[in-house]
Amino acid sequence: MGRHRAVMPDWLALYYEEPLEITHGEGRHVWDAEGNRYLDFFGGILTTMTAHALPEITKAVSEQAGRILHSSTLYLNRPMVELAERVARLSGIPDARVFFTTSGTEANDTALLLATTYKQSNSILAMRNSYHGRSFSAVGITGNRGWSPTSLSPLQALYVHGGVRTRGPYAHLSDDDFIAACVEDLKDLLGHTRPPAALIAEPIQGVGGFTSPPDGLYAAFRDVLAERGILWIADEVQTGWGRTGDHFWGWQAHGQSGPPDMLTFAKGIGNGMSIGGVVARADIMNCLDANSISTFGGTQITMAAGLANLSYLLEHDLQGNARRVGGLLLERLRAVAAQVPHVREVRGRGLMLGIELTRPGTDEADPAAASAVLEAAREGGLLIGKGGGHNTTSLRIAPPLSLTVAEAEEGAAILENALRSI
Ligand SMILES: Cc1ncc(COP(=O)(O)O)c(C=O)c1O
């Protein structure tokens, strides 16, 4: 830990008072350097999406490593084209083109470059409490103070209300009235500003603590945006590939007005290999009139992992598993939470579940309680995450999508003890 602190940036946060070194994993479990075993309900930030050390992926990566790791996109690359074909088909976007990057940040950067070039506007609508990555442009559209180290930006960001259902001025309204109020607010905002290029939104806010609007909000926004020629970008970096159980993509909970113009992805598709990407309608993707390249984007070794992972995910219906096992886990956590005064809300869908903690009897965030639960869960053999916005703290629960019912039960029992211990 001393060596880490001496050489890494101060802002690179570590979990736990005594940070963990994870040395290996199998299925839904990981082991630390001292040989302790943990049930992993965070998957390296929703990135080990399928399972640790999945033999199908290990085999695909080893075989590809024995052939070639990388050639660049200057040459035809069969695994990249195959994965692009599959992602394009799955995206729901008509005449889709796919560009692979190495991270979610770079995927969103690309989507911002495309949208601002296509619409000739540097103005972007983003949601309050959002997070879209760490680059200079992504930070400029991040509506979460805790993840926004600078306000300097090449973009003009306009922050829209609606990503957090149970806080803010419209929290007391019914779902329909909440949506109507947010739509009115959006229309009002658009009346005051030069036309933005796009709205970018996470269907369920990840870093923000797994908060979301009522289903249908983004469809209602889409109608307003489409009338004005403004694009819709769905940031599926956390919500894609079936994690939410009910849908393959998070945007499908808002699908009444059709698919988004672009979607971005990363994290889970490589099950730990660095794959990100953007899917866009061809006219948008092809609007750049200069070369653009991501040297490592689409590199064979990562594409081999992505193909094996996607095949496994679809063949084993992990989306269905996320719906079933996630549904049981949500019920169980709600029952536990009802007896813990610190819990304000248990929310989420599929295997993307958030527990918001407040000081008992108030609506005030309680970061100390979140840290205490995290430590107690670890003591009990369970790894979870945390998140939140300027006035919230939440626990984040996002296990690999192959989670079994027995493991869900085991994790819920550890979490119950951890929550009771505060
Ligand atoms: C919704 C969302 N978008 C983008 C990113 C950035 O992805 P990366 O860290 O791979 O650059 C993240 C990372 O947490 C995210 O949660």
CSV table of C-alpha atoms and ligand atoms in Angstrom, one decimal:
chain,number,residue,atom,x,y,z
A,1,MET,CA,0.0,0.0,0.0
A,2,GLY,CA,2.9,2.4,0.7
A,3,ARG,CA,4.4,1.7,-2.7
A,4,HIS,CA,0.9,2.3,-4.3
A,5,ARG,CA,0.6,5.6,-2.5
A,6,ALA,CA,4.1,6.7,-3.4
A,7,VAL,CA,3.7,6.2,-7.1
A,8,MET,CA,0.0,6.5,-8.0
A,9,PRO,CA,-2.0,9.7,-8.1
A,10,ASP,CA,-3.7,10.8,-4.9
A,11,TRP,CA,-7.1,11.0,-6.6
A,12,LEU,CA,-7.0,7.3,-7.5
A,13,ALA,CA,-9.2,6.1,-4.7
A,14,LEU,CA,-8.8,2.7,-3.0
A,15,TYR,CA,-11.7,0.9,-1.2
A,16,TYR,CA,-11.3,-0.2,2.4
A,17,GLU,CA,-9.1,1.1,5.3
A,18,GLU,CA,-6.9,-1.9,4.6
A,19,PRO,CA,-7.1,-2.1,0.8
A,20,LEU,CA,-7.3,-5.5,-0.9
A,21,GLU,CA,-5.0,-7.0,-3.4
A,22,ILE,CA,-7.1,-9.4,-5.5
A,23,THR,CA,-5.0,-12.1,-7.0
A,24,HIS,CA,-7.4,-14.5,-8.7
A,25,GLY,CA,-11.0,-15.4,-9.3
A,26,GLU,CA,-13.3,-18.2,-10.3
A,27,GLY,CA,-17.0,-17.9,-11.2
A,28,ARG,CA,-18.5,-15.3,-8.8
A,29,HIS,CA,-15.6,-15.5,-6.3
A,30,VAL,CA,-12.2,-13.8,-5.9
A,31,TRP,CA,-9.3,-14.4,-3.6
A,32,ASP,CA,-7.0,-11.8,-2.0
A,33,ALA,CA,-3.2,-12.1,-1.5
A,34,GLU,CA,-3.7,-13.5,2.0
A,35,GLY,CA,-5.9,-16.3,0.7
A,36,ASN,CA,-9.3,-15.0,1.8
A,37,ARG,CA,-12.2,-15.8,-0.5
A,38,TYR,CA,-14.9,-13.3,-1.3
A,39,LEU,CA,-18.2,-13.4,-3.1
A,40,ASP,CA,-17.9,-10.7,-5.7
A,41,PHE,CA,-20.9,-8.5,-6.1
A,42,PHE,CA,-19.1,-5.6,-7.9
A,43,GLY,CA,-17.2,-7.4,-10.7
A,44,GLY,CA,-14.4,-4.8,-10.8
A,45,ILE,CA,-17.1,-2.1,-11.4
A,46,LEU,CA,-19.6,-4.1,-13.5
A,47,THR,CA,-16.8,-5.3,-15.8
A,48,THR,CA,-16.4,-8.9,-14.9
A,49,MET,CA,-19.9,-9.3,-16.4
A,50,THR,CA,-20.1,-13.0,-17.0
A,51,ALA,CA,-17.8,-14.8,-14.5
A,52,HIS,CA,-14.2,-14.9,-13.4
A,53,ALA,CA,-11.8,-17.2,-15.2
A,54,LEU,CA,-14.6,-18.4,-17.5
A,55,PRO,CA,-13.0,-21.3,-19.4
A,56,GLU,CA,-14.6,-20.4,-22.8
A,57,ILE,CA,-13.0,-16.9,-22.6
A,58,THR,CA,-9.6,-18.1,-21.3
A,59,LYS,CA,-9.5,-20.6,-24.2
A,60,ALA,CA,-10.5,-18.0,-26.9
A,61,VAL,CA,-7.9,-15.5,-25.5
A,62,SER,CA,-5.1,-18.1,-25.3
A,63,GLU,CA,-5.7,-19.3,-28.8
A,64,GLN,CA,-5.8,-15.8,-30.2
A,65,ALA,CA,-2.6,-14.9,-28.2
A,66,GLY,CA,-0.9,-17.8,-29.9
A,67,ARG,CA,-1.8,-16.4,-33.3
A,68,ILE,CA,-1.6,-12.6,-33.1
A,69,LEU,CA,-2.3,-10.0,-30.4
A,70,HIS,CA,-2.7,-6.9,-32.6
A,71,SER,CA,-2.4,-5.7,-36.1
A,72,SER,CA,-4.1,-2.3,-36.0
A,73,THR,CA,-7.2,-1.2,-38.0
A,74,LEU,CA,-5.0,-0.5,-41.1
A,75,TYR,CA,-5.5,-4.2,-42.0
A,76,LEU,CA,-8.6,-6.3,-42.2
A,77,ASN,CA,-9.4,-7.9,-38.8
A,78,ARG,CA,-11.8,-10.8,-38.8
A,79,PRO,CA,-12.7,-10.9,-35.1
A,80,MET,CA,-13.3,-7.2,-35.1
A,81,VAL,CA,-15.7,-7.4,-38.1
A,82,GLU,CA,-17.5,-10.4,-36.6
A,83,LEU,CA,-18.0,-8.6,-33.3
A,84,ALA,CA,-19.1,-5.4,-35.0
A,85,GLU,CA,-21.6,-7.4,-37.1
A,86,ARG,CA,-23.1,-8.9,-33.9
A,87,VAL,CA,-23.2,-5.7,-32.0
A,88,ALA,CA,-24.7,-3.8,-34.9
A,89,ARG,CA,-27.5,-6.4,-35.2
A,90,LEU,CA,-28.1,-6.4,-31.4
A,91,SER,CA,-28.1,-2.6,-31.1
A,92,GLY,CA,-31.5,-2.0,-32.7
A,93,ILE,CA,-30.1,1.0,-34.6
A,94,PRO,CA,-30.9,0.8,-38.3
A,95,ASP,CA,-28.0,0.8,-40.8
A,96,ALA,CA,-25.6,0.7,-37.8
A,97,ARG,CA,-21.9,1.3,-37.9
A,98,VAL,CA,-19.6,0.3,-35.0
A,99,PHE,CA,-16.3,1.9,-33.9
A,100,PHE,CA,-14.3,0.1,-31.2
A,101,THR,CA,-12.3,2.0,-28.6
A,102,THR,CA,-10.5,0.9,-25.5
A,103,SER,CA,-12.8,2.4,-22.8
A,104,GLY,CA,-16.1,3.9,-22.0
A,105,THR,CA,-14.6,7.3,-21.8
A,106,GLU,CA,-13.2,7.0,-25.3
A,107,ALA,CA,-16.5,5.7,-26.6
A,108,ASN,CA,-18.3,8.7,-25.2
A,109,ASP,CA,-15.6,11.0,-26.5
A,110,THR,CA,-16.2,9.5,-30.0
A,111,ALA,CA,-20.0,10.0,-29.6
A,112,LEU,CA,-19.5,13.6,-28.6
A,113,LEU,CA,-17.1,14.2,-31.6
A,114,LEU,CA,-19.7,12.7,-33.9
A,115,ALA,CA,-22.7,14.5,-32.5
A,116,THR,CA,-21.0,17.9,-32.4
A,117,THR,CA,-19.6,17.6,-35.9
A,118,TYR,CA,-22.8,16.2,-37.3
A,119,LYS,CA,-24.9,19.0,-35.8
A,120,GLN,CA,-22.2,21.7,-35.9
A,121,SER,CA,-22.9,22.6,-32.3
A,122,ASN,CA,-20.7,22.3,-29.2
A,123,SER,CA,-23.7,22.3,-26.9
A,124,ILE,CA,-24.7,19.0,-25.1
A,125,LEU,CA,-27.6,18.1,-22.9
A,126,ALA,CA,-26.6,15.8,-20.1
A,127,MET,CA,-28.5,14.6,-17.0
A,128,ARG,CA,-27.9,15.9,-13.5
A,129,ASN,CA,-26.0,13.2,-11.4
A,130,SER,CA,-24.5,11.7,-14.6
A,131,TYR,CA,-21.1,10.2,-15.2
A,132,HIS,CA,-19.7,9.6,-18.7
A,133,GLY,CA,-15.9,9.2,-18.2
A,134,ARG,CA,-12.7,10.9,-17.3
A,135,SER,CA,-11.4,12.6,-20.5
A,136,PHE,CA,-11.5,16.4,-20.8
A,137,SER,CA,-14.7,16.2,-23.0
A,138,ALA,CA,-16.4,13.6,-20.9
A,139,VAL,CA,-15.7,15.4,-17.6
A,140,GLY,CA,-17.3,18.5,-19.3
A,141,ILE,CA,-20.7,16.7,-19.5
A,142,THR,CA,-20.5,14.9,-16.1
A,143,GLY,CA,-23.2,16.2,-13.8
A,144,ASN,CA,-21.7,14.7,-10.6
A,145,ARG,CA,-19.5,17.0,-8.6
A,146,GLY,CA,-17.6,14.2,-7.0
A,147,TRP,CA,-16.3,13.1,-10.5
A,148,SER,CA,-15.9,16.5,-12.0
A,149,PRO,CA,-12.4,17.8,-11.4
A,150,THR,CA,-12.7,20.8,-13.6
A,151,SER,CA,-15.4,23.0,-15.2
A,152,LEU,CA,-13.1,24.0,-18.1
A,153,SER,CA,-14.5,22.3,-21.2
A,154,PRO,CA,-14.6,22.5,-25.0
A,155,LEU,CA,-18.4,21.8,-24.7
A,156,GLN,CA,-21.3,23.8,-23.3
A,157,ALA,CA,-23.2,21.4,-21.0
A,158,LEU,CA,-26.8,21.9,-20.2
A,159,TYR,CA,-28.0,19.7,-17.3
A,160,VAL,CA,-31.5,18.3,-17.5
A,161,HIS,CA,-33.7,17.1,-14.7
A,162,GLY,CA,-35.1,13.5,-14.5
A,163,GLY,CA,-32.4,11.0,-13.8
A,164,VAL,CA,-33.2,10.7,-10.1
A,165,ARG,CA,-36.8,9.7,-9.4
A,166,THR,CA,-37.1,10.1,-5.7
A,167,ARG,CA,-35.2,13.4,-5.0
A,168,GLY,CA,-35.6,16.9,-6.3
A,169,PRO,CA,-38.5,19.2,-7.0
A,170,TYR,CA,-40.6,16.6,-8.8
A,171,ALA,CA,-40.1,13.7,-6.5
A,172,HIS,CA,-43.6,13.9,-5.0
A,173,LEU,CA,-45.3,13.5,-8.4
A,174,SER,CA,-46.7,10.4,-9.9
A,175,ASP,CA,-44.6,8.7,-12.6
A,176,ASP,CA,-46.7,10.3,-15.4
A,177,ASP,CA,-46.6,13.7,-13.8
A,178,PHE,CA,-42.9,13.4,-13.1
A,179,ILE,CA,-42.3,12.7,-16.8
A,180,ALA,CA,-44.6,15.5,-17.9
A,181,ALA,CA,-42.8,18.0,-15.6
A,182,CYS,CA,-39.3,16.9,-16.8
A,183,VAL,CA,-40.5,17.3,-20.4
A,184,GLU,CA,-41.8,20.8,-19.8
A,185,ASP,CA,-38.5,21.7,-18.1
A,186,LEU,CA,-36.6,20.4,-21.1
A,187,LYS,CA,-38.8,22.4,-23.5
A,188,ASP,CA,-38.3,25.5,-21.4
A,189,LEU,CA,-34.5,25.0,-21.3
A,190,LEU,CA,-34.4,24.5,-25.1
A,191,GLY,CA,-36.3,27.8,-25.5
A,192,HIS,CA,-33.5,29.7,-23.8
A,193,THR,CA,-30.5,28.2,-25.6
A,194,ARG,CA,-28.9,27.7,-29.0
A,195,PRO,CA,-29.8,24.2,-30.4
A,196,PRO,CA,-27.7,21.5,-28.7
A,197,ALA,CA,-26.2,18.7,-30.7
A,198,ALA,CA,-27.4,15.8,-28.5
A,199,LEU,CA,-28.7,14.5,-25.2
A,200,ILE,CA,-26.4,11.9,-23.6
A,201,ALA,CA,-27.9,9.9,-20.8
A,202,GLU,CA,-27.3,6.7,-18.8
A,203,PRO,CA,-30.6,4.7,-18.7
A,204,ILE,CA,-29.7,3.9,-15.1
A,205,GLN,CA,-27.1,6.2,-13.6
A,206,GLY,CA,-24.1,4.1,-12.5
A,207,VAL,CA,-21.6,6.1,-10.6
A,208,GLY,CA,-24.6,8.2,-9.4
A,209,GLY,CA,-25.9,5.3,-7.3
A,210,PHE,CA,-28.1,3.3,-9.7
A,211,THR,CA,-30.7,5.9,-9.9
A,212,SER,CA,-33.1,6.1,-12.8
A,213,PRO,CA,-36.2,7.9,-14.1
A,214,PRO,CA,-39.6,6.2,-14.6
A,215,ASP,CA,-39.7,4.0,-17.7
A,216,GLY,CA,-40.6,6.1,-20.7
A,217,LEU,CA,-38.9,9.4,-19.7
A,218,TYR,CA,-36.3,9.2,-22.5
A,219,ALA,CA,-39.0,8.2,-25.0
A,220,ALA,CA,-40.8,11.4,-24.1
A,221,PHE,CA,-37.6,13.4,-24.3
A,222,ARG,CA,-36.9,11.8,-27.6
A,223,ASP,CA,-40.1,13.1,-29.1
A,224,VAL,CA,-39.1,16.7,-28.1
A,225,LEU,CA,-35.5,16.2,-29.3
A,226,ALA,CA,-36.5,14.7,-32.6
A,227,GLU,CA,-38.8,17.6,-33.4
A,228,ARG,CA,-35.8,19.9,-33.0
A,229,GLY,CA,-33.3,17.6,-34.8
A,230,ILE,CA,-31.3,16.9,-31.6
A,231,LEU,CA,-29.7,13.5,-31.3
A,232,TRP,CA,-30.1,11.0,-28.5
A,233,ILE,CA,-27.0,9.1,-27.2
A,234,ALA,CA,-27.7,6.2,-24.8
A,235,ASP,CA,-24.6,5.6,-22.6
A,236,GLU,CA,-24.9,1.8,-22.1
A,237,VAL,CA,-21.5,1.4,-20.4
A,238,GLN,CA,-23.1,0.0,-17.3
A,239,THR,CA,-26.6,-1.0,-18.5
A,240,GLY,CA,-25.9,-3.0,-21.6
A,241,TRP,CA,-25.8,-6.7,-22.5
A,242,GLY,CA,-28.8,-7.7,-20.3
A,243,ARG,CA,-27.6,-6.5,-17.0
A,244,THR,CA,-30.9,-4.9,-16.2
A,245,GLY,CA,-32.7,-8.2,-16.7
A,246,ASP,CA,-35.9,-6.8,-18.3
A,247,HIS,CA,-34.0,-5.5,-21.4
A,248,PHE,CA,-30.9,-6.2,-23.3
A,249,TRP,CA,-30.1,-2.5,-23.4
A,250,GLY,CA,-31.2,0.1,-20.8
A,251,TRP,CA,-32.7,2.3,-23.5
A,252,GLN,CA,-35.3,-0.3,-24.2
A,253,ALA,CA,-37.2,0.7,-21.0
A,254,HIS,CA,-37.7,4.0,-23.0
A,255,GLY,CA,-38.1,2.4,-26.4
A,256,GLN,CA,-41.5,3.7,-27.4
A,257,SER,CA,-40.0,6.2,-29.8
A,258,GLY,CA,-37.5,3.8,-31.3
A,259,PRO,CA,-33.8,3.3,-30.7
A,260,PRO,CA,-31.3,6.1,-29.9
A,261,ASP,CA,-29.3,7.6,-32.7
A,262,MET,CA,-26.1,6.4,-31.0
A,263,LEU,CA,-25.2,4.1,-28.1
A,264,THR,CA,-22.0,3.7,-26.3
A,265,PHE,CA,-20.7,0.6,-24.5
A,266,ALA,CA,-17.7,-0.7,-22.6
A,267,LYS,CA,-17.1,-2.5,-19.3
A,268,GLY,CA,-18.9,-5.9,-19.5
A,269,ILE,CA,-18.5,-6.8,-23.1
A,270,GLY,CA,-14.9,-7.8,-22.7
A,271,ASN,CA,-15.5,-9.4,-19.3
A,272,GLY,CA,-12.3,-7.6,-18.2
A,273,MET,CA,-10.6,-7.1,-21.6
A,274,SER,CA,-10.5,-3.4,-22.6
A,275,ILE,CA,-13.3,-3.0,-25.1
A,276,GLY,CA,-15.4,0.1,-25.6
A,277,GLY,CA,-17.3,1.3,-28.6
A,278,VAL,CA,-19.9,3.4,-30.2
A,279,VAL,CA,-22.8,2.3,-32.5
A,280,ALA,CA,-24.3,5.0,-34.7
A,281,ARG,CA,-26.5,5.4,-37.7
A,282,ALA,CA,-24.3,5.4,-40.8
A,283,ASP,CA,-25.0,9.0,-41.7
A,284,ILE,CA,-23.8,10.1,-38.2
A,285,MET,CA,-20.8,7.7,-38.0
A,286,ASN,CA,-19.6,8.7,-41.5
A,287,CYS,CA,-19.9,12.5,-41.0
A,288,LEU,CA,-16.2,13.0,-40.1
A,289,ASP,CA,-14.1,14.3,-43.0
A,290,ALA,CA,-10.7,13.5,-41.6
A,291,ASN,CA,-9.0,10.3,-40.6
A,292,SER,CA,-9.7,9.0,-37.1
A,293,ILE,CA,-8.2,5.9,-35.4
A,294,SER,CA,-7.9,4.2,-32.0
A,295,THR,CA,-4.7,2.2,-32.2
A,296,PHE,CA,-5.8,-0.4,-29.7
A,297,GLY,CA,-9.5,-0.3,-30.5
A,298,GLY,CA,-10.6,-3.5,-32.0
A,299,THR,CA,-7.3,-5.3,-31.4
A,300,GLN,CA,-7.6,-9.0,-32.0
A,301,ILE,CA,-6.9,-10.2,-28.5
A,302,THR,CA,-9.8,-8.1,-27.0
A,303,MET,CA,-12.1,-9.0,-29.9
A,304,ALA,CA,-11.6,-12.7,-29.3
A,305,ALA,CA,-12.6,-12.2,-25.7
A,306,GLY,CA,-15.6,-10.1,-26.7
A,307,LEU,CA,-16.8,-12.7,-29.1
A,308,ALA,CA,-16.5,-15.6,-26.7
A,309,ASN,CA,-18.1,-13.6,-23.9
A,310,LEU,CA,-21.0,-12.5,-26.0
A,311,SER,CA,-21.6,-16.0,-27.3
A,312,TYR,CA,-21.6,-17.4,-23.7
A,313,LEU,CA,-23.9,-14.6,-22.5
A,314,LEU,CA,-26.5,-15.2,-25.2
A,315,GLU,CA,-26.3,-19.1,-25.2
A,316,HIS,CA,-26.8,-19.2,-21.4
A,317,ASP,CA,-29.5,-16.5,-21.4
A,318,LEU,CA,-27.7,-14.4,-18.7
A,319,GLN,CA,-30.2,-11.6,-19.2
A,320,GLY,CA,-32.9,-14.0,-18.1
A,321,ASN,CA,-30.7,-15.1,-15.2
A,322,ALA,CA,-30.2,-11.4,-14.2
A,323,ARG,CA,-34.0,-10.9,-14.3
A,324,ARG,CA,-34.8,-14.0,-12.2
A,325,VAL,CA,-31.9,-14.0,-9.7
A,326,GLY,CA,-31.9,-10.2,-9.5
A,327,GLY,CA,-35.6,-10.2,-8.8
A,328,LEU,CA,-35.1,-12.5,-5.9
A,329,LEU,CA,-32.2,-10.5,-4.6
A,330,LEU,CA,-34.2,-7.3,-4.8
A,331,GLU,CA,-37.1,-8.8,-2.9
A,332,ARG,CA,-34.7,-10.1,-0.2
A,333,LEU,CA,-32.9,-6.8,0.1
A,334,ARG,CA,-36.1,-4.9,0.4
A,335,ALA,CA,-37.3,-7.2,3.2
A,336,VAL,CA,-34.0,-6.6,5.1
A,337,ALA,CA,-34.0,-2.9,4.4
A,338,ALA,CA,-37.4,-2.5,5.9
A,339,GLN,CA,-35.8,-3.2,9.3
A,340,VAL,CA,-32.7,-1.0,9.0
A,341,PRO,CA,-33.4,2.7,9.7
A,342,HIS,CA,-30.4,3.9,7.7
A,343,VAL,CA,-31.9,2.6,4.4
A,344,ARG,CA,-33.9,5.2,2.5
A,345,GLU,CA,-34.5,3.2,-0.6
A,346,VAL,CA,-33.7,-0.1,-2.4
A,347,ARG,CA,-33.9,0.3,-6.1
A,348,GLY,CA,-32.7,-1.0,-9.5
A,349,ARG,CA,-33.5,-3.9,-11.8
A,350,GLY,CA,-31.9,-7.1,-12.8
A,351,LEU,CA,-28.4,-7.4,-11.3
A,352,MET,CA,-27.9,-3.6,-10.9
A,353,LEU,CA,-29.3,-2.9,-7.4
A,354,GLY,CA,-28.7,0.2,-5.3
A,355,ILE,CA,-29.3,0.7,-1.5
A,356,GLU,CA,-29.4,4.4,-0.6
A,357,LEU,CA,-28.4,5.2,3.0
A,358,THR,CA,-29.3,8.3,5.0
A,359,ARG,CA,-28.9,9.4,8.6
A,360,PRO,CA,-31.9,7.7,10.3
A,361,GLY,CA,-35.0,9.9,10.4
A,362,THR,CA,-33.6,12.4,7.8
A,363,ASP,CA,-33.0,12.7,4.1
A,364,GLU,CA,-29.3,13.5,4.5
A,365,ALA,CA,-26.6,11.4,2.9
A,366,ASP,CA,-24.6,9.2,5.2
A,367,PRO,CA,-21.2,8.4,3.6
A,368,ALA,CA,-19.8,7.1,6.9
A,369,ALA,CA,-22.6,4.5,7.0
A,370,ALA,CA,-21.9,3.4,3.5
A,371,SER,CA,-18.2,2.9,4.3
A,372,ALA,CA,-19.1,1.0,7.4
A,373,VAL,CA,-21.3,-1.4,5.5
A,374,LEU,CA,-18.7,-1.8,2.8
A,375,GLU,CA,-16.1,-2.8,5.6
A,376,ALA,CA,-18.6,-5.1,7.4
A,377,ALA,CA,-19.5,-6.8,4.1
A,378,ARG,CA,-15.9,-7.4,3.4
A,379,GLU,CA,-15.4,-8.9,6.9
A,380,GLY,CA,-18.3,-11.2,6.1
A,381,GLY,CA,-16.7,-12.2,2.8
A,382,LEU,CA,-18.6,-10.0,0.3
A,383,LEU,CA,-17.4,-7.3,-2.0
A,384,ILE,CA,-19.8,-4.5,-3.0
A,385,GLY,CA,-19.5,-1.0,-4.4
A,386,LYS,CA,-20.7,2.5,-3.5
A,387,GLY,CA,-21.7,5.6,-5.3
A,388,GLY,CA,-23.9,8.6,-5.2
A,389,GLY,CA,-24.3,12.3,-6.0
A,390,HIS,CA,-24.0,15.6,-4.2
A,391,ASN,CA,-26.6,14.7,-1.6
A,392,THR,CA,-26.8,10.9,-1.6
A,393,THR,CA,-24.7,7.8,-0.8
A,394,SER,CA,-25.6,4.4,-2.1
A,395,LEU,CA,-24.3,0.9,-2.0
A,396,ARG,CA,-24.0,-0.6,-5.4
A,397,ILE,CA,-24.6,-4.3,-6.0
A,398,ALA,CA,-23.7,-5.6,-9.5
A,399,PRO,CA,-22.5,-9.2,-9.5
A,400,PRO,CA,-21.5,-11.2,-12.6
A,401,LEU,CA,-24.7,-12.1,-14.5
A,402,SER,CA,-24.2,-15.8,-14.0
A,403,LEU,CA,-24.9,-15.4,-10.3
A,404,THR,CA,-26.7,-18.5,-8.8
A,405,VAL,CA,-29.7,-18.4,-6.5
A,406,ALA,CA,-27.6,-19.9,-3.7
A,407,GLU,CA,-24.9,-17.2,-4.1
A,408,ALA,CA,-27.6,-14.5,-4.1
A,409,GLU,CA,-28.9,-15.9,-0.9
A,410,GLU,CA,-25.4,-16.1,0.6
A,411,GLY,CA,-24.6,-12.5,-0.4
A,412,ALA,CA,-27.9,-11.2,0.9
A,413,ALA,CA,-27.3,-12.8,4.3
A,414,ILE,CA,-23.9,-11.2,4.5
A,415,LEU,CA,-25.3,-7.8,3.5
A,416,GLU,CA,-28.1,-8.2,6.0
A,417,ASN,CA,-25.5,-8.6,8.8
A,418,ALA,CA,-23.5,-5.7,7.5
A,419,LEU,CA,-26.5,-3.4,7.3
A,420,ARG,CA,-27.6,-4.4,10.8
A,421,SER,CA,-24.1,-3.8,12.2
A,422,ILE,CA,-24.5,0.0,11.5
B,1,LIG,C1,-22.0,5.2,-17.5
B,1,LIG,C2,-20.5,5.3,-17.7
B,1,LIG,N1,-20.0,5.8,-18.8
B,1,LIG,C3,-18.7,5.9,-19.1
B,1,LIG,C4,-17.8,5.4,-18.2
B,1,LIG,C5,-16.3,5.5,-18.4
B,1,LIG,O1,-15.8,4.3,-18.8
B,1,LIG,P1,-14.2,4.0,-18.6
B,1,LIG,O2,-13.9,4.0,-17.2
B,1,LIG,O3,-14.1,2.6,-19.2
B,1,LIG,O4,-13.5,5.0,-19.4
B,1,LIG,C6,-18.2,4.8,-17.0
B,1,LIG,C7,-17.3,4.3,-16.0
B,1,LIG,O5,-17.6,4.0,-14.9
B,1,LIG,C8,-19.6,4.8,-16.8
B,1,LIG,O6,-20.1,4.2,-15.7
